């Protein structure tokens, strides 16, 4: 029938795809093995694991490690701190990076290219190189042991500005010009016209920022010195004391699973936006 195309696949093509599938499946199992191992350890009694980790392959299994973790009075406070810091930092990065990306991509102002290059230098400067100056500045401002002190450093995302600038540049300028002919204000064009087109990039940047903020250990370790201001990563590390000898290997594995669970849930729900943004499917 006219207009229909009949696809034919050679035996060599089918064999190559079959091998590609098995290689990908093998690599996926290798990547998932540590996660499965830690999860299995978290359901085993600590006394059995002290005799040997091979006990993980046989029953019985228990939820005692998770009950012991939840009985800590500060665990939920640490979870709340991590949620506030991660969500606040993500919102700040999305707002600032979107505004900066729009300005660099669509507006003309003095020294625009020079300023953009200076922003990109932030990708090459390691956090450890500025940690002393940052610590002194936050001490002078009395921001240690506060939510703002934990969030503000992560809001300056050079990668976020670069990503949003490139995404705004990919949007045809005819959209702006058509809106300007209707005497639409610049900010309204940014908010109502262009922002909806950048949702895949926004979701990707938001997920990466949330995961980085949730798993951050270096800056909260320096800034948060009071137990009630610990994030989950710092709180769990502080409760381990002498590691497996004092708390048990299963209990440590339960802590690791508990800390990673919110980040995994966020990634599962928003992973399709990452694929769309990376493939460039947002703007046709």
Tab-separated table of C-alpha atoms in Angstrom:
chain	number	residue	atom	x	y	z
A	1	UNK	CA	0.000	0.000	0.000
A	2	UNK	CA	1.225	3.481	-0.909
A	3	UNK	CA	2.558	5.567	1.929
A	4	UNK	CA	3.498	2.544	4.049
A	5	UNK	CA	7.105	1.521	4.625
A	6	UNK	CA	8.118	-2.045	5.311
A	7	UNK	CA	11.016	-2.336	7.728
A	8	UNK	CA	13.458	-5.190	7.180
A	9	UNK	CA	16.083	-6.235	9.668
A	10	UNK	CA	19.068	-8.352	8.715
A	11	UNK	CA	20.277	-11.198	10.950
A	12	UNK	CA	23.477	-9.237	11.594
A	13	UNK	CA	21.441	-6.243	12.840
A	14	UNK	CA	19.396	-8.443	15.194
A	15	UNK	CA	22.526	-10.148	16.533
A	16	UNK	CA	24.275	-6.829	17.160
A	17	UNK	CA	21.246	-5.461	19.018
A	18	UNK	CA	20.970	-8.628	21.088
A	19	UNK	CA	24.602	-8.310	22.143
A	20	UNK	CA	24.100	-4.625	22.913
A	21	UNK	CA	21.134	-5.495	25.137
A	22	UNK	CA	23.055	-8.120	27.117
A	23	UNK	CA	26.065	-5.815	27.564
A	24	UNK	CA	23.802	-3.010	28.787
A	25	UNK	CA	22.014	-5.413	31.154
A	26	UNK	CA	25.336	-6.636	32.551
A	27	UNK	CA	26.607	-3.088	33.144
A	28	UNK	CA	23.298	-2.176	34.810
A	29	UNK	CA	23.673	-5.121	37.199
A	30	UNK	CA	27.244	-4.079	38.013
A	31	UNK	CA	26.114	-0.519	38.782
A	32	UNK	CA	23.166	-1.724	40.888
A	33	UNK	CA	25.123	-4.338	42.866
A	34	UNK	CA	26.437	-1.968	45.612
A	35	UNK	CA	22.963	-0.501	46.119
A	36	UNK	CA	21.382	-3.944	46.406
A	37	UNK	CA	24.141	-5.078	48.760
A	38	UNK	CA	23.675	-2.139	51.139
A	39	UNK	CA	19.887	-2.555	51.042
A	40	UNK	CA	20.181	-6.255	51.888
A	41	UNK	CA	22.572	-5.493	54.767
A	42	UNK	CA	20.047	-3.057	56.244
A	43	UNK	CA	17.541	-5.900	56.759
A	44	UNK	CA	19.929	-8.179	58.654
A	45	UNK	CA	20.509	-8.486	62.388
A	46	UNK	CA	23.746	-6.827	63.485
A	47	UNK	CA	24.819	-9.822	65.566
A	48	UNK	CA	24.653	-12.101	62.519
A	49	UNK	CA	26.621	-9.650	60.381
A	50	UNK	CA	29.382	-9.468	62.992
A	51	UNK	CA	30.030	-13.184	62.383
A	52	UNK	CA	30.225	-12.706	58.609
A	53	UNK	CA	28.539	-10.760	55.830
A	54	UNK	CA	27.620	-13.978	54.010
A	55	UNK	CA	24.622	-14.087	56.352
A	56	UNK	CA	22.950	-11.560	54.040
A	57	UNK	CA	22.100	-14.363	51.597
A	58	UNK	CA	19.900	-16.298	54.006
A	59	UNK	CA	16.926	-15.664	56.295
A	60	UNK	CA	15.904	-14.282	58.717
A	61	UNK	CA	15.514	-10.612	57.830
A	62	UNK	CA	14.399	-7.853	60.183
A	63	UNK	CA	13.252	-4.230	60.287
A	64	UNK	CA	14.913	-3.618	63.656
A	65	UNK	CA	17.639	-1.400	62.141
A	66	UNK	CA	15.029	0.973	60.715
A	67	UNK	CA	13.060	1.043	63.987
A	68	UNK	CA	16.263	1.865	65.881
A	69	UNK	CA	17.000	4.650	63.406
A	70	UNK	CA	13.534	6.203	63.725
A	71	UNK	CA	13.662	6.084	67.530
A	72	UNK	CA	16.341	8.770	67.478
A	73	UNK	CA	14.689	12.032	68.514
A	74	UNK	CA	16.806	14.142	66.151
A	75	UNK	CA	16.448	12.098	62.950
A	76	UNK	CA	13.247	13.824	61.861
A	77	UNK	CA	14.771	17.202	62.706
A	78	UNK	CA	17.717	16.360	60.455
A	79	UNK	CA	15.337	15.299	57.681
A	80	UNK	CA	13.460	18.597	58.042
A	81	UNK	CA	16.732	20.548	57.859
A	82	UNK	CA	17.810	18.695	54.737
A	83	UNK	CA	14.432	19.260	53.078
A	84	UNK	CA	14.432	22.985	53.863
A	85	UNK	CA	18.008	23.436	52.639
A	86	UNK	CA	17.594	21.297	49.507
A	87	UNK	CA	14.261	22.826	48.451
A	88	UNK	CA	15.353	26.390	49.251
A	89	UNK	CA	18.654	26.002	47.442
A	90	UNK	CA	16.926	24.458	44.418
A	91	UNK	CA	14.391	27.284	44.239
A	92	UNK	CA	17.148	29.886	44.518
A	93	UNK	CA	19.233	28.308	41.771
A	94	UNK	CA	16.256	28.023	39.412
A	95	UNK	CA	15.252	31.664	39.906
A	96	UNK	CA	18.740	33.169	39.664
A	97	UNK	CA	19.976	30.912	36.860
A	98	UNK	CA	16.834	31.531	34.774
A	99	UNK	CA	17.078	35.307	35.116
A	100	UNK	CA	20.805	35.311	34.390
A	101	UNK	CA	20.425	32.893	31.482
A	102	UNK	CA	17.711	35.020	29.909
A	103	UNK	CA	19.823	38.161	30.282
A	104	UNK	CA	22.930	36.605	28.755
A	105	UNK	CA	20.999	34.967	25.904
A	106	UNK	CA	18.434	37.613	24.907
A	107	UNK	CA	19.511	41.037	26.185
A	108	UNK	CA	22.251	43.410	25.105
A	109	UNK	CA	24.162	45.249	27.831
A	110	UNK	CA	27.753	46.472	28.347
A	111	UNK	CA	30.418	43.795	28.963
A	112	UNK	CA	27.884	41.001	28.505
A	113	UNK	CA	30.403	38.531	27.032
A	114	UNK	CA	33.079	39.430	29.578
A	115	UNK	CA	30.718	38.919	32.509
A	116	UNK	CA	29.559	35.603	31.058
A	117	UNK	CA	33.169	34.394	30.819
A	118	UNK	CA	33.762	35.447	34.442
A	119	UNK	CA	30.695	33.434	35.490
A	120	UNK	CA	32.042	30.396	33.637
A	121	UNK	CA	35.294	30.691	35.584
A	122	UNK	CA	33.224	29.513	38.539
A	123	UNK	CA	33.155	26.047	36.948
A	124	UNK	CA	36.944	25.842	37.236
A	125	UNK	CA	37.295	27.048	40.841
A	126	UNK	CA	37.016	24.199	43.395
A	127	UNK	CA	34.951	24.824	46.513
A	128	UNK	CA	37.933	24.027	48.743
A	129	UNK	CA	39.830	27.021	47.315
A	130	UNK	CA	37.333	29.539	48.729
A	131	UNK	CA	36.192	27.735	51.855
A	132	UNK	CA	38.287	29.830	54.288
A	133	UNK	CA	37.110	33.152	52.868
A	134	UNK	CA	33.519	31.908	52.807
A	135	UNK	CA	33.737	30.716	56.407
A	136	UNK	CA	35.096	34.080	57.567
A	137	UNK	CA	32.441	35.999	55.635
A	138	UNK	CA	29.575	33.915	57.034
A	139	UNK	CA	31.019	34.215	60.538
A	140	UNK	CA	31.105	37.998	60.199
A	141	UNK	CA	27.496	37.978	58.973
A	142	UNK	CA	26.528	35.568	61.791
A	143	UNK	CA	24.927	33.150	59.339
A	144	UNK	CA	26.403	29.929	60.689
A	145	UNK	CA	23.848	27.533	62.198
A	146	UNK	CA	21.070	29.117	60.120
A	147	UNK	CA	19.152	27.899	57.086
A	148	UNK	CA	20.353	30.862	55.042
A	149	UNK	CA	23.937	30.028	55.914
A	150	UNK	CA	23.452	26.492	54.604
A	151	UNK	CA	21.582	27.512	51.446
A	152	UNK	CA	23.266	30.660	50.123
A	153	UNK	CA	26.599	29.174	48.934
A	154	UNK	CA	24.816	26.614	46.763
A	155	UNK	CA	22.631	29.232	45.066
A	156	UNK	CA	25.564	30.568	43.040
A	157	UNK	CA	25.524	27.917	40.321
A	158	UNK	CA	27.778	28.665	37.349
A	159	UNK	CA	26.617	25.442	35.714
A	160	UNK	CA	22.989	26.502	36.104
A	161	UNK	CA	23.650	29.870	34.447
A	162	UNK	CA	25.479	28.166	31.570
A	163	UNK	CA	22.719	25.568	31.079
A	164	UNK	CA	19.895	28.115	31.063
A	165	UNK	CA	21.836	30.492	28.783
A	166	UNK	CA	22.339	27.751	26.208
A	167	UNK	CA	18.696	26.714	26.440
A	168	UNK	CA	17.407	30.268	25.992
A	169	UNK	CA	19.722	30.722	22.996
A	170	UNK	CA	18.162	27.666	21.346
A	171	UNK	CA	14.702	29.271	21.396
A	172	UNK	CA	13.995	31.169	18.124
A	173	UNK	CA	14.173	34.942	18.544
A	174	UNK	CA	11.063	35.341	16.397
A	175	UNK	CA	9.042	34.455	19.503
A	176	UNK	CA	10.433	37.495	21.339
A	177	UNK	CA	9.972	39.740	18.340
A	178	UNK	CA	6.329	38.731	17.903
A	179	UNK	CA	5.661	39.480	21.570
A	180	UNK	CA	7.482	42.833	21.390
A	181	UNK	CA	5.299	43.880	18.446
A	182	UNK	CA	2.331	43.553	20.809
A	183	UNK	CA	4.085	45.884	23.285
A	184	UNK	CA	4.568	43.056	25.778
A	185	UNK	CA	6.973	43.962	28.617
A	186	UNK	CA	10.286	42.125	28.741
A	187	UNK	CA	9.592	40.439	32.048
A	188	UNK	CA	6.202	39.229	30.823
A	189	UNK	CA	7.886	37.749	27.741
A	190	UNK	CA	10.381	35.994	30.005
A	191	UNK	CA	7.780	34.698	32.468
A	192	UNK	CA	4.783	33.903	30.256
A	193	UNK	CA	6.328	33.082	26.871
A	194	UNK	CA	9.846	31.722	27.293
A	195	UNK	CA	9.811	30.106	30.728
A	196	UNK	CA	7.246	27.423	29.787
A	197	UNK	CA	9.527	26.402	26.902
A	198	UNK	CA	12.437	25.823	29.275
A	199	UNK	CA	10.655	23.421	31.629
A	200	UNK	CA	12.827	20.389	30.652
A	201	UNK	CA	15.981	22.372	31.420
A	202	UNK	CA	14.400	23.698	34.620
A	203	UNK	CA	13.522	20.166	35.734
A	204	UNK	CA	17.005	18.876	34.930
A	205	UNK	CA	18.731	21.702	36.774
A	206	UNK	CA	16.315	21.356	39.678
A	207	UNK	CA	16.967	17.625	40.055
A	208	UNK	CA	20.747	18.012	39.919
A	209	UNK	CA	20.662	20.893	42.397
A	210	UNK	CA	18.360	19.037	44.783
A	211	UNK	CA	20.567	15.929	44.729
A	212	UNK	CA	23.727	17.956	45.295
A	213	UNK	CA	22.145	19.890	48.163
A	214	UNK	CA	20.678	16.766	49.750
A	215	UNK	CA	23.981	14.843	49.614
A	216	UNK	CA	26.214	17.815	50.488
A	217	UNK	CA	28.564	17.052	53.351
A	218	UNK	CA	31.458	19.510	53.099
A	219	UNK	CA	29.769	22.868	53.749
A	220	UNK	CA	27.165	21.691	56.340
A	221	UNK	CA	30.018	20.068	58.260
A	222	UNK	CA	31.666	23.503	58.551
A	223	UNK	CA	28.634	25.754	58.920
A	224	UNK	CA	26.372	23.672	61.180
A	225	UNK	CA	27.924	23.186	64.618
A	226	UNK	CA	24.710	22.705	66.619
A	227	UNK	CA	23.037	19.289	66.544
A	228	UNK	CA	19.580	20.707	65.884
A	229	UNK	CA	20.909	22.378	62.707
A	230	UNK	CA	22.596	19.275	61.284
A	231	UNK	CA	21.468	18.094	57.878
A	232	UNK	CA	20.755	14.392	57.472
A	233	UNK	CA	24.201	13.588	56.083
A	234	UNK	CA	25.979	15.290	58.994
A	235	UNK	CA	23.557	13.917	61.590
A	236	UNK	CA	23.949	10.321	60.422
A	237	UNK	CA	27.732	10.660	60.314
A	238	UNK	CA	27.776	12.090	63.846
A	239	UNK	CA	25.693	9.205	65.180
A	240	UNK	CA	27.975	6.481	63.827
A	241	UNK	CA	30.645	6.964	66.505
A	242	UNK	CA	32.916	3.915	66.133
A	243	UNK	CA	31.208	2.723	62.942
A	244	UNK	CA	30.278	-0.962	62.734
A	245	UNK	CA	32.024	-1.932	65.986
A	246	UNK	CA	29.608	0.165	68.067
A	247	UNK	CA	26.412	0.484	66.048
A	248	UNK	CA	26.459	-2.554	63.779
A	249	UNK	CA	26.894	-2.918	60.035
A	250	UNK	CA	23.174	-3.384	59.430
A	251	UNK	CA	22.362	-0.185	61.303
A	252	UNK	CA	24.878	1.765	59.193
A	253	UNK	CA	23.363	0.309	56.009
A	254	UNK	CA	19.876	1.339	57.182
A	255	UNK	CA	21.159	4.876	57.712
A	256	UNK	CA	22.558	4.951	54.181
A	257	UNK	CA	19.280	3.703	52.682
A	258	UNK	CA	17.242	6.174	54.730
A	259	UNK	CA	19.410	9.094	53.639
A	260	UNK	CA	19.270	8.140	49.959
A	261	UNK	CA	15.542	7.372	49.743
A	262	UNK	CA	14.195	10.948	49.202
A	263	UNK	CA	16.744	11.652	46.460
A	264	UNK	CA	15.858	8.405	44.688
A	265	UNK	CA	12.140	9.242	44.814
A	266	UNK	CA	12.748	12.714	43.342
A	267	UNK	CA	14.855	11.292	40.525
A	268	UNK	CA	12.311	8.579	39.649
A	269	UNK	CA	9.476	11.102	39.302
A	270	UNK	CA	11.431	13.625	37.198
A	271	UNK	CA	13.851	11.482	35.181
A	272	UNK	CA	11.885	11.880	31.944
A	273	UNK	CA	12.607	15.624	32.000
A	274	UNK	CA	16.336	14.896	32.079
A	275	UNK	CA	16.052	12.776	28.942
A	276	UNK	CA	14.065	15.512	27.188
A	277	UNK	CA	16.550	18.237	28.120
A	278	UNK	CA	19.637	16.238	27.172
A	279	UNK	CA	18.151	15.209	23.841
A	280	UNK	CA	17.201	18.797	23.081
A	281	UNK	CA	13.566	17.896	22.525
A	282	UNK	CA	12.141	20.928	24.271
A	283	UNK	CA	12.567	23.291	21.342
A	284	UNK	CA	11.842	22.004	17.875
